[in-house]
Each structure stands twice: as structure tokens, then as C-alpha cells.
XYZ file of N, CA and C in Angstrom:
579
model
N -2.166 -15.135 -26.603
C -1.635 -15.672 -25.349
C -2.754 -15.676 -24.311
N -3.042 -16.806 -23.477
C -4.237 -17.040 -22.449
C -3.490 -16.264 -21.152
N -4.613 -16.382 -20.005
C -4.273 -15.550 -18.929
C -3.445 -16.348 -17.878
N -3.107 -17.855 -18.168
C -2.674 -18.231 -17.525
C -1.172 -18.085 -18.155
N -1.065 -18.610 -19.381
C 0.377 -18.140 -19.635
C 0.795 -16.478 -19.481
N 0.012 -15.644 -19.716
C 0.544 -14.498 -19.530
C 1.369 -14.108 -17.825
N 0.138 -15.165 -17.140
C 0.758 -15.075 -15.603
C 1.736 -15.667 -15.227
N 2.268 -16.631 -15.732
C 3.711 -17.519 -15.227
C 4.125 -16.578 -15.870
N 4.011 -16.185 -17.096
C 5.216 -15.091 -17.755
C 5.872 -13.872 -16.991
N 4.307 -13.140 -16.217
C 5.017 -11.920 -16.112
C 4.748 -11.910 -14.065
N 4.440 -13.172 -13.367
C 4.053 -13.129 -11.773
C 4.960 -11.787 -11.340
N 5.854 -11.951 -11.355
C 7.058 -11.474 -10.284
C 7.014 -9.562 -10.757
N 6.648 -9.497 -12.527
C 6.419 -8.286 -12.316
C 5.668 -7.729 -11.721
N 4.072 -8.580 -12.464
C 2.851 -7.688 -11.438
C 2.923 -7.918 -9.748
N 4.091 -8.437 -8.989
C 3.450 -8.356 -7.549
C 4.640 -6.854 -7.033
N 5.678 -6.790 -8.033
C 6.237 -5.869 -7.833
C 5.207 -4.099 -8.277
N 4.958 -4.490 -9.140
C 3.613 -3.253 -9.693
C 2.742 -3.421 -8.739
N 2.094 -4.480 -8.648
C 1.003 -4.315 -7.187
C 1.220 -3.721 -6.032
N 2.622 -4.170 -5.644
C 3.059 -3.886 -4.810
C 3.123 -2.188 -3.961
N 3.739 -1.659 -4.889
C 3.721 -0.233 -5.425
C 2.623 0.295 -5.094
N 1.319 -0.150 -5.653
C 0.060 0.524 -5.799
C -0.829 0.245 -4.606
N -0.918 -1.238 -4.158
C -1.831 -1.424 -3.388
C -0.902 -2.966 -2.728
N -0.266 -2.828 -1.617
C 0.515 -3.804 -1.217
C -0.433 -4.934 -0.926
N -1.142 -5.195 0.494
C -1.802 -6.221 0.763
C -2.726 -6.776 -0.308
N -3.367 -6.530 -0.829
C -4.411 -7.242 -1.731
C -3.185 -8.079 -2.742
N -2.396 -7.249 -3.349
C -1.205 -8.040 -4.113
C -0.656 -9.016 -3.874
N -0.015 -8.835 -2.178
C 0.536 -10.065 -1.608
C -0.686 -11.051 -1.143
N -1.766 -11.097 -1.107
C -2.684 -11.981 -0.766
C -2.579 -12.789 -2.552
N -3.134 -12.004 -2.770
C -3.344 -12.698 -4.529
C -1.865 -13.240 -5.263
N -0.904 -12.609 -4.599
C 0.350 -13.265 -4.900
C 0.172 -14.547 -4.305
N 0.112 -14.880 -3.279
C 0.240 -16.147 -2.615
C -0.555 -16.649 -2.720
N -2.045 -16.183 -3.479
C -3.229 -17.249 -4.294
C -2.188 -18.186 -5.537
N -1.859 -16.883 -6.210
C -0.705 -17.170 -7.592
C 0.083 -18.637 -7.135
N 0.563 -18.367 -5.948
C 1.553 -19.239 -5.908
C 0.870 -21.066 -5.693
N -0.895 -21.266 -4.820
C -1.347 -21.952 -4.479
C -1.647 -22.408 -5.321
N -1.965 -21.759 -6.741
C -2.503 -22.051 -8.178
C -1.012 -22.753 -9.009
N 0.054 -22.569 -8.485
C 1.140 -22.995 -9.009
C 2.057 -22.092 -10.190
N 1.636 -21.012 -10.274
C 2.534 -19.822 -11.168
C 3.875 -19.431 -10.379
N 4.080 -19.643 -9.459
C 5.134 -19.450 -8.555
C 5.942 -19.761 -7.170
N 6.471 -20.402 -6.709
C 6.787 -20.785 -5.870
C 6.554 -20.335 -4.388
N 5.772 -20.495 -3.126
C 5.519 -19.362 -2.389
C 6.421 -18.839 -1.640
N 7.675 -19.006 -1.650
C 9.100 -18.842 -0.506
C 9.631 -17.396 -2.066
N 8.950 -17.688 -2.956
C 9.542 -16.398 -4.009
C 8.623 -15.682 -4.039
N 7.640 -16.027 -4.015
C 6.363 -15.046 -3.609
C 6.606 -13.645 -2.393
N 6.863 -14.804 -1.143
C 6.712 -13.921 -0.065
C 8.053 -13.060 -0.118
N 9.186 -13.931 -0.360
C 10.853 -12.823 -0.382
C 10.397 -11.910 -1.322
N 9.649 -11.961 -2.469
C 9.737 -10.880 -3.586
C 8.725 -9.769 -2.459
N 7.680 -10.261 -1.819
C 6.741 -9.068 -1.260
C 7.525 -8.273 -0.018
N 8.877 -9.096 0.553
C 9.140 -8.918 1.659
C 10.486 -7.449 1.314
N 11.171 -7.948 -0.019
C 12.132 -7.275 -0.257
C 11.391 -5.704 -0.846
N 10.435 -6.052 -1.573
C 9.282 -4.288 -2.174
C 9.493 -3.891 -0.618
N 8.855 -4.667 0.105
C 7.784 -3.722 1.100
C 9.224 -3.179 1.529
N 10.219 -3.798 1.880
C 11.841 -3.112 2.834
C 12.148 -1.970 2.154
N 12.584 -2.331 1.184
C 13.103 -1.196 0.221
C 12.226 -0.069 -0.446
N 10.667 0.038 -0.144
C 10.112 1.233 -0.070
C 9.915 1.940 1.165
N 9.952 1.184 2.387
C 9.760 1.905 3.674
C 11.301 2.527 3.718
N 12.005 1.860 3.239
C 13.805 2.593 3.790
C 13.591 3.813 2.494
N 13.281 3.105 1.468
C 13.458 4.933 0.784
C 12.347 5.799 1.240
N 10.821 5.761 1.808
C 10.118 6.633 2.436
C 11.183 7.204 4.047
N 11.785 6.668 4.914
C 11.856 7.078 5.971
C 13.304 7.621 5.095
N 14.033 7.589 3.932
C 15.277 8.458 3.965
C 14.427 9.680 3.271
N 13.684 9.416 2.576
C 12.815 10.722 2.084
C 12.388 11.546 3.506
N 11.928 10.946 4.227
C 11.140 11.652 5.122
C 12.417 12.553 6.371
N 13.548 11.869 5.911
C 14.578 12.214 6.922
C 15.568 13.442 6.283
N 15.195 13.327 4.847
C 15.797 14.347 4.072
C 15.171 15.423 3.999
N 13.652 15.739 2.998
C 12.863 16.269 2.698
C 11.626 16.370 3.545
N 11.309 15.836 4.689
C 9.964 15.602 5.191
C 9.452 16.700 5.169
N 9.910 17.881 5.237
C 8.743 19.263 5.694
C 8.540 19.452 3.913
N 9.546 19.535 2.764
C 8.917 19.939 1.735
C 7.721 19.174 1.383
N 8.242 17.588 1.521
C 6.967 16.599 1.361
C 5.544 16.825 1.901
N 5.436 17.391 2.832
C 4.174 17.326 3.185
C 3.549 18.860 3.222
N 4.848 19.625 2.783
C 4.096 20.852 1.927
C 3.562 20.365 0.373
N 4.144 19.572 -0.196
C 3.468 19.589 -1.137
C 2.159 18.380 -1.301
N 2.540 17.754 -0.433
C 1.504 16.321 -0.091
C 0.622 16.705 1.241
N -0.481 18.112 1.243
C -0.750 18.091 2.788
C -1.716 16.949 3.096
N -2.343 15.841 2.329
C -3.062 14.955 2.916
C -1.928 13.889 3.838
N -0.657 13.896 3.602
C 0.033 13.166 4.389
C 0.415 13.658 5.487
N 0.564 14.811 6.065
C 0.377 15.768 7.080
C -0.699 14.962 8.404
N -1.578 14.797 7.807
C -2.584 13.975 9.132
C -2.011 12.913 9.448
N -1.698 11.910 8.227
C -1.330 10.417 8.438
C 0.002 10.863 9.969
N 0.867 12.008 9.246
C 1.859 12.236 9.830
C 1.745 12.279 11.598
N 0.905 13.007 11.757
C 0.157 13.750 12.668
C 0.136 12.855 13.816
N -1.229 11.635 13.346
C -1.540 10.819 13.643
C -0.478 9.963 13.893
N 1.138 9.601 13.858
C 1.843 9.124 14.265
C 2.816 9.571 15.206
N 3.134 10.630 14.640
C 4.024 11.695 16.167
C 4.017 10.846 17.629
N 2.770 11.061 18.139
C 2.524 11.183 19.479
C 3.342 9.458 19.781
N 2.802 8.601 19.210
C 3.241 7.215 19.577
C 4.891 6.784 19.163
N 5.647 7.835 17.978
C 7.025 7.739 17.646
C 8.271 7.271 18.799
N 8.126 8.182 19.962
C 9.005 8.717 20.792
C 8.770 8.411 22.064
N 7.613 6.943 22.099
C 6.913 6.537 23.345
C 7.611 4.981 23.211
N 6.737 4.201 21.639
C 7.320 3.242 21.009
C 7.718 2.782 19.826
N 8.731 3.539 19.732
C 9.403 3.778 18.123
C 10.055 2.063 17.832
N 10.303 1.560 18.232
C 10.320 0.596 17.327
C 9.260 -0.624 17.210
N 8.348 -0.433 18.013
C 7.048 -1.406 17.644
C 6.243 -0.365 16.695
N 6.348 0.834 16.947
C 5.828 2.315 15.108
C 6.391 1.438 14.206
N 7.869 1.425 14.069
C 8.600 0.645 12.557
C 7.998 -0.509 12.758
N 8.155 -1.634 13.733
C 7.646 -2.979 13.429
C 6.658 -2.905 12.797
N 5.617 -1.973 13.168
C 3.754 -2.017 13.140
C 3.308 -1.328 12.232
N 3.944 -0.373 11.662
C 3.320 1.178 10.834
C 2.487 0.317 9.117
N 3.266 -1.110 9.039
C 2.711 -1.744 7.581
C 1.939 -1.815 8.049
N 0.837 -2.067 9.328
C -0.052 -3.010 9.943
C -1.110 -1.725 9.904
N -0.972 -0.549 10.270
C -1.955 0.579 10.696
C -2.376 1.205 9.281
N -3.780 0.822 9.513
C -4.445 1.425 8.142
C -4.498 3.048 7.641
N -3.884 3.374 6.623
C -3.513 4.813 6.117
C -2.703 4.946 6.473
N -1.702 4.648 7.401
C 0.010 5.133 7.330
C 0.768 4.048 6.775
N 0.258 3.513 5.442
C 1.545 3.177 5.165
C 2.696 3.612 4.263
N 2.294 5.129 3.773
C 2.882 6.387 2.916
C 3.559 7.098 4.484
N 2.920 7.354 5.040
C 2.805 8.744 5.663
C 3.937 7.843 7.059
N 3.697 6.631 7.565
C 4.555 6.375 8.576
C 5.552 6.295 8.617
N 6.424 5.706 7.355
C 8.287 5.668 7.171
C 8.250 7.640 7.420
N 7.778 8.016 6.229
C 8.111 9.428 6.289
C 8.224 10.488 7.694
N 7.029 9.909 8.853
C 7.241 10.451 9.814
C 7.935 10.252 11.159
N 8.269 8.536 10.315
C 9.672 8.281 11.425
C 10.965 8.395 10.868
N 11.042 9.005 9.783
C 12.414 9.743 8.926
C 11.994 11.461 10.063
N 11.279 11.672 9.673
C 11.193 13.124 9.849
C 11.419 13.350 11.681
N 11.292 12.095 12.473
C 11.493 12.037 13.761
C 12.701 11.607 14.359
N 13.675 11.357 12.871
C 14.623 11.329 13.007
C 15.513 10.087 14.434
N 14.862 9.095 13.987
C 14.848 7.679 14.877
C 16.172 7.361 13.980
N 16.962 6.222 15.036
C 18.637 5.828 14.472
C 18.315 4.838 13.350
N 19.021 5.045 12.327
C 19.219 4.222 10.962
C 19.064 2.656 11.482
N 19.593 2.045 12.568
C 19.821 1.320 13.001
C 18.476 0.825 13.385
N 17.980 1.217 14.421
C 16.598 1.060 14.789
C 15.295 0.710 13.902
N 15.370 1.354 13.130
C 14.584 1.426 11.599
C 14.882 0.111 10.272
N 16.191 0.014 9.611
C 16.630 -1.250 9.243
C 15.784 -2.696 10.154
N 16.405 -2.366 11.112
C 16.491 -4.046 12.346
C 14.757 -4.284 11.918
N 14.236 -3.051 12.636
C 12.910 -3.323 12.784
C 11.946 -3.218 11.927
N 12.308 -2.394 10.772
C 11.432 -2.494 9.314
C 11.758 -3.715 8.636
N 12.845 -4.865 8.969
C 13.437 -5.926 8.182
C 12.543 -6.558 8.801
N 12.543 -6.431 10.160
C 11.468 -7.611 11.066
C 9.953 -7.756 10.707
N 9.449 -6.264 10.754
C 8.022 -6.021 10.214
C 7.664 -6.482 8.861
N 8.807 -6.264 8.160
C 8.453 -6.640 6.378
C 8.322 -8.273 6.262
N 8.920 -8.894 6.875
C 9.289 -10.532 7.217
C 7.846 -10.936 7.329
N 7.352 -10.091 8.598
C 6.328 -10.604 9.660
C 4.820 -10.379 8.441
N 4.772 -9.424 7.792
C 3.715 -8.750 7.099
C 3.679 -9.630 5.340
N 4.813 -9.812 5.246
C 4.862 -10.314 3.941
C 4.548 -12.070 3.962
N 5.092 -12.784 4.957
C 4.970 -13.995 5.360
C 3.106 -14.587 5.456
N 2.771 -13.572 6.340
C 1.482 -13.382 6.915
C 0.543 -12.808 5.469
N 0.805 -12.493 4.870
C -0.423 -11.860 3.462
C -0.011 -12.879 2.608
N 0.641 -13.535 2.306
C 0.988 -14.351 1.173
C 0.928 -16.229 1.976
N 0.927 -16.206 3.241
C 0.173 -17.114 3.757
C -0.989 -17.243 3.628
N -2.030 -16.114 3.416
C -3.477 -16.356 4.011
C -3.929 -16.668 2.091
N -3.066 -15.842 1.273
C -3.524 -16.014 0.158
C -3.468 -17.731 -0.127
N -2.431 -18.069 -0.168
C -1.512 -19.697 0.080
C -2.783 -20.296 0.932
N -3.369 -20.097 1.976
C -4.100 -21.005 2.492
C -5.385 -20.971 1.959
N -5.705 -19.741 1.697
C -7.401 -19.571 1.693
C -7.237 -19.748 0.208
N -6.703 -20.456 -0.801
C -6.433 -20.644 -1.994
C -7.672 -21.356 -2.979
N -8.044 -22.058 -1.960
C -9.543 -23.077 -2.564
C -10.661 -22.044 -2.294
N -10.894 -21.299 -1.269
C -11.787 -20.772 -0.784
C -11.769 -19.644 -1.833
N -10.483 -18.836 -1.954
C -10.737 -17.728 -3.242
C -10.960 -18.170 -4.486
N -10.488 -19.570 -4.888
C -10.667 -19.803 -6.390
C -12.727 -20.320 -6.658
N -12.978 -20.351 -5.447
C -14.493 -21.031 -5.589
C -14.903 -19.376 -5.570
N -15.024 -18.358 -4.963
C -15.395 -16.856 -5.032
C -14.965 -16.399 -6.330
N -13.806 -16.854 -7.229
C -13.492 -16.001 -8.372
C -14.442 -17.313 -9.618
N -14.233 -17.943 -9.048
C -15.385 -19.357 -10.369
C -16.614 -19.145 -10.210
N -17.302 -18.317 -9.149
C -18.640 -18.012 -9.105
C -18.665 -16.369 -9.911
N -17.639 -15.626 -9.243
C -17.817 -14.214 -9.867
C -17.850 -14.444 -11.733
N -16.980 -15.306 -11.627
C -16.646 -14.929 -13.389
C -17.850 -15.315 -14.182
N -18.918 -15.657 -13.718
C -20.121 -15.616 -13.900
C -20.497 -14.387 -14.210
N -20.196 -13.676 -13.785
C -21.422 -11.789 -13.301
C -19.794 -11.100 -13.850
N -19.110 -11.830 -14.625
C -18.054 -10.718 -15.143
C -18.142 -9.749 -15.852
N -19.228 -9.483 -16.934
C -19.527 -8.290 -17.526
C -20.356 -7.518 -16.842
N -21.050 -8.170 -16.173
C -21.856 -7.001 -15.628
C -21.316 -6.435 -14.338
N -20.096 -7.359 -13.488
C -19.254 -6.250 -13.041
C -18.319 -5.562 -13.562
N -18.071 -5.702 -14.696
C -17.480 -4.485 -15.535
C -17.594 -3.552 -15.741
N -19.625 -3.455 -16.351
C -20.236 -2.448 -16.506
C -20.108 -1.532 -15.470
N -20.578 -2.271 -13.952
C -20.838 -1.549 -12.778
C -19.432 -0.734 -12.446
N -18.114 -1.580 -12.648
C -17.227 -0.819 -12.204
C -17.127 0.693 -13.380
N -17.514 0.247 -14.372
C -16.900 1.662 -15.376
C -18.103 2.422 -15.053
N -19.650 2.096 -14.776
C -20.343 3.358 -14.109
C -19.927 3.808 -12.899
N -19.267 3.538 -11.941
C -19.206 3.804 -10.833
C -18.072 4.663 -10.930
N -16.842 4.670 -12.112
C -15.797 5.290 -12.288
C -16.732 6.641 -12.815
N -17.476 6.805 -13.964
C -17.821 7.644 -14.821
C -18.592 8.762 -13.630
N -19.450 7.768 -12.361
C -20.070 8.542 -11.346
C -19.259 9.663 -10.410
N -18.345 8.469 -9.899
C -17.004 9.605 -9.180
C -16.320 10.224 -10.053
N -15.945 10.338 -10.890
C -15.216 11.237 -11.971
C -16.087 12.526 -11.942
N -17.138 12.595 -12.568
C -18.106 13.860 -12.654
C -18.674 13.690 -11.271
N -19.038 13.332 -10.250
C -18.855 14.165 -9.081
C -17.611 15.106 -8.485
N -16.539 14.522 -8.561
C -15.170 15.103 -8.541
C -15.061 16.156 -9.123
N -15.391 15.678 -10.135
C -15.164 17.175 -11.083
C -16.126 18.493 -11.145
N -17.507 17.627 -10.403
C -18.499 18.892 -10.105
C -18.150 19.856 -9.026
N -17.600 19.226 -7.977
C -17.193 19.469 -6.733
C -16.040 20.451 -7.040
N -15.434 20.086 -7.560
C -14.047 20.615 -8.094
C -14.078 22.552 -8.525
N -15.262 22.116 -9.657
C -15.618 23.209 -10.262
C -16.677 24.198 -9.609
N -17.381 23.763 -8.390
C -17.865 24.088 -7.661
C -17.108 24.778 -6.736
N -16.273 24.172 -6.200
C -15.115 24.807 -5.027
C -14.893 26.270 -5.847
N -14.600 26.098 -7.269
C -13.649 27.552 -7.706
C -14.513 28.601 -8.142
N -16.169 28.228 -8.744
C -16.505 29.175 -8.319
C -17.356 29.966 -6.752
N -17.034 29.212 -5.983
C -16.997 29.525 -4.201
C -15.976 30.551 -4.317
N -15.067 30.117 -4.544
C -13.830 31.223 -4.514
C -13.724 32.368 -5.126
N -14.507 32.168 -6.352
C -14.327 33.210 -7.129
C -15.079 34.392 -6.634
N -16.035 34.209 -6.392
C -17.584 34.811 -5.836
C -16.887 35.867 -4.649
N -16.208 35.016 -3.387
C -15.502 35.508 -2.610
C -14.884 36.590 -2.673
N -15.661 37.826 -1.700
C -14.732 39.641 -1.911
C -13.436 39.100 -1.955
């Protein structure tokens, strides 16, 4: 099976998997997908619009349920958290409109306007509005800039193995730094009266 049939086959899963993992780049390349003709772009953007709703409403009921265990066990979301407080309770519903928009809270912001305990009401209206506004807007630019990315991916696929290579050294590099660091930290600790 070629990569183009594999992609009409399976679009709607991978923007839902993308979605998940790394939203914007997905919905951009979703709405390339759609300029290329694998999908329609009004199903494109509802499919990116309905992920993005229905993970911010289950982060802010998580965050409204559980928020203090969560970020005992997640303390890197603790800052993201942090970093939103102050602006919650000033302008909480341009936070929900905006929080997809602010780079690194987009884990950590439903959760800390669950945990700030803003009206169900408030949150719905305005996370429906933001998801509209964000999903429309990334799967537009993919949709427009459609010629412009397919001439950047017809030049790359040129240098495709050898960005392969580069990406799996660059994995193999951070891996064993990580892991030096790692093993480094414990014996710091150990050493320690």
C-alpha cells in the first residue's frame, strides 16, 4: 500500500493521534491533507475543533477534581500552573478563550482553571469559542500555505535519508545525555551525608 492511499485510508485517525501528541503542527498538516485533497477541509477543521474541546473539558474536570494530586505527581505542571493563577481571576474567560494560544500551557491551563474552580458555564461557552477560533485558524494556514509546504516537502525529500540519519543521531545523543545526567544526579545523592 503507497503513502497516499494509506492517507485517505487512515486521515481522520492520524489528526486525532496528532492531535493528542502535538496539536498545532497536526492541524496545520491536517489542513495541508485536506489542500492535497485526502479530506475535506470543513472535516478537517470540525475533527481538530471537536479533539481540542473535548480534551480541554476533560483537563479542566481533571483539574477541578484531582488538581492538587495531579501536580503532585506531575510537578513540571506546577509552573505551567503557576504561571496562570495570577491572570485566572483578573480575565478568566479570555484565560479559557486564549490558554490554546499560550505556549506551554496547553496541559497545565484547563487544569489550572479546573483547579480555580471558574463556572462550568464560563469554561464550555468559552473553550467552544477558543477551539472554533484555534482550529479554524491552524487548518486554514495549512489549507492556504498548501503550495508553499508541498514545494518545502518536494525539496526536503531530496535530503530524506540523510535527515533520517541526523534525526536517529540526535535521538541516540539526547538519550545518553539523559541518561548520563540521570545517573549522574544519583550518584550526587548518593555521595551526600
Amino acid at each position: 500500500m503507497d503513502t497516499s492511499a494509506l492517507l485517505h485510508s487512515h486521515i481522520y485517525t492520524a489528526i486525532v493521534l496528532g492531535s493528542v501528541v502535538e496539536g498545532e503542527t497536526t492541524v496545520v498538516l491536517a489542513g495541508f491533507a485536506a489542500h492535497q485533497g485526502y479530506a475535506p477541509w470543513w472535516a478537517v477543521t470540525l475533527l481538530a475543533f471537536t479533539i481540542n474541546f473535548v480534551l480541554d473539558q476533560s483537563l479542566f474536570a481533571l483539574g477541578r477534581w484531582r488538581g492538587d494530586w495531579i501536580l503532585g505527581k506531575a510537578p513540571r505542571l506546577r509552573e505551567g500552573v503557576q504561571r496562570v493563577e495570577p491572570l485566572i481571576h483578573r480575565h478568566r474567560r479570555w484565560v479559557v478563550f486564549g490558554v490554546r494560544f499560550m505556549y506551554g500551557l496547553r496541559t497545565a491551563g484547563p487544569i489550572a482553571l479546573g483547579m480555580a474552580r471558574i463556572p462550568w458555564s464560563d469554561f464550555v461557552v468559552f473553550n467552544a469559542l477558543g477551539a472554533a477560533v484555534w482550529a479554524t485558524v491552524f487548518a486554514g494556514l495549512g489549507y492556504a500555505y498548501g503550495n508553499a509546504i508541498a514545494r518545502v516537502i518536494g525539496v526536503a525529500a531530496h535530503y530524506e535519508a540523510l535527515a533520517v540519519l541526523v534525526i536517529l543521531l540526535l535521538g541516540i545523543v539526547m538519550f545518553s545525555v539523559h541518561y548520563w545526567r540521570r545517573g549522574h544526579a544519583r550518584t550526587m545523592q548518593s555521595e551526600r551525608p
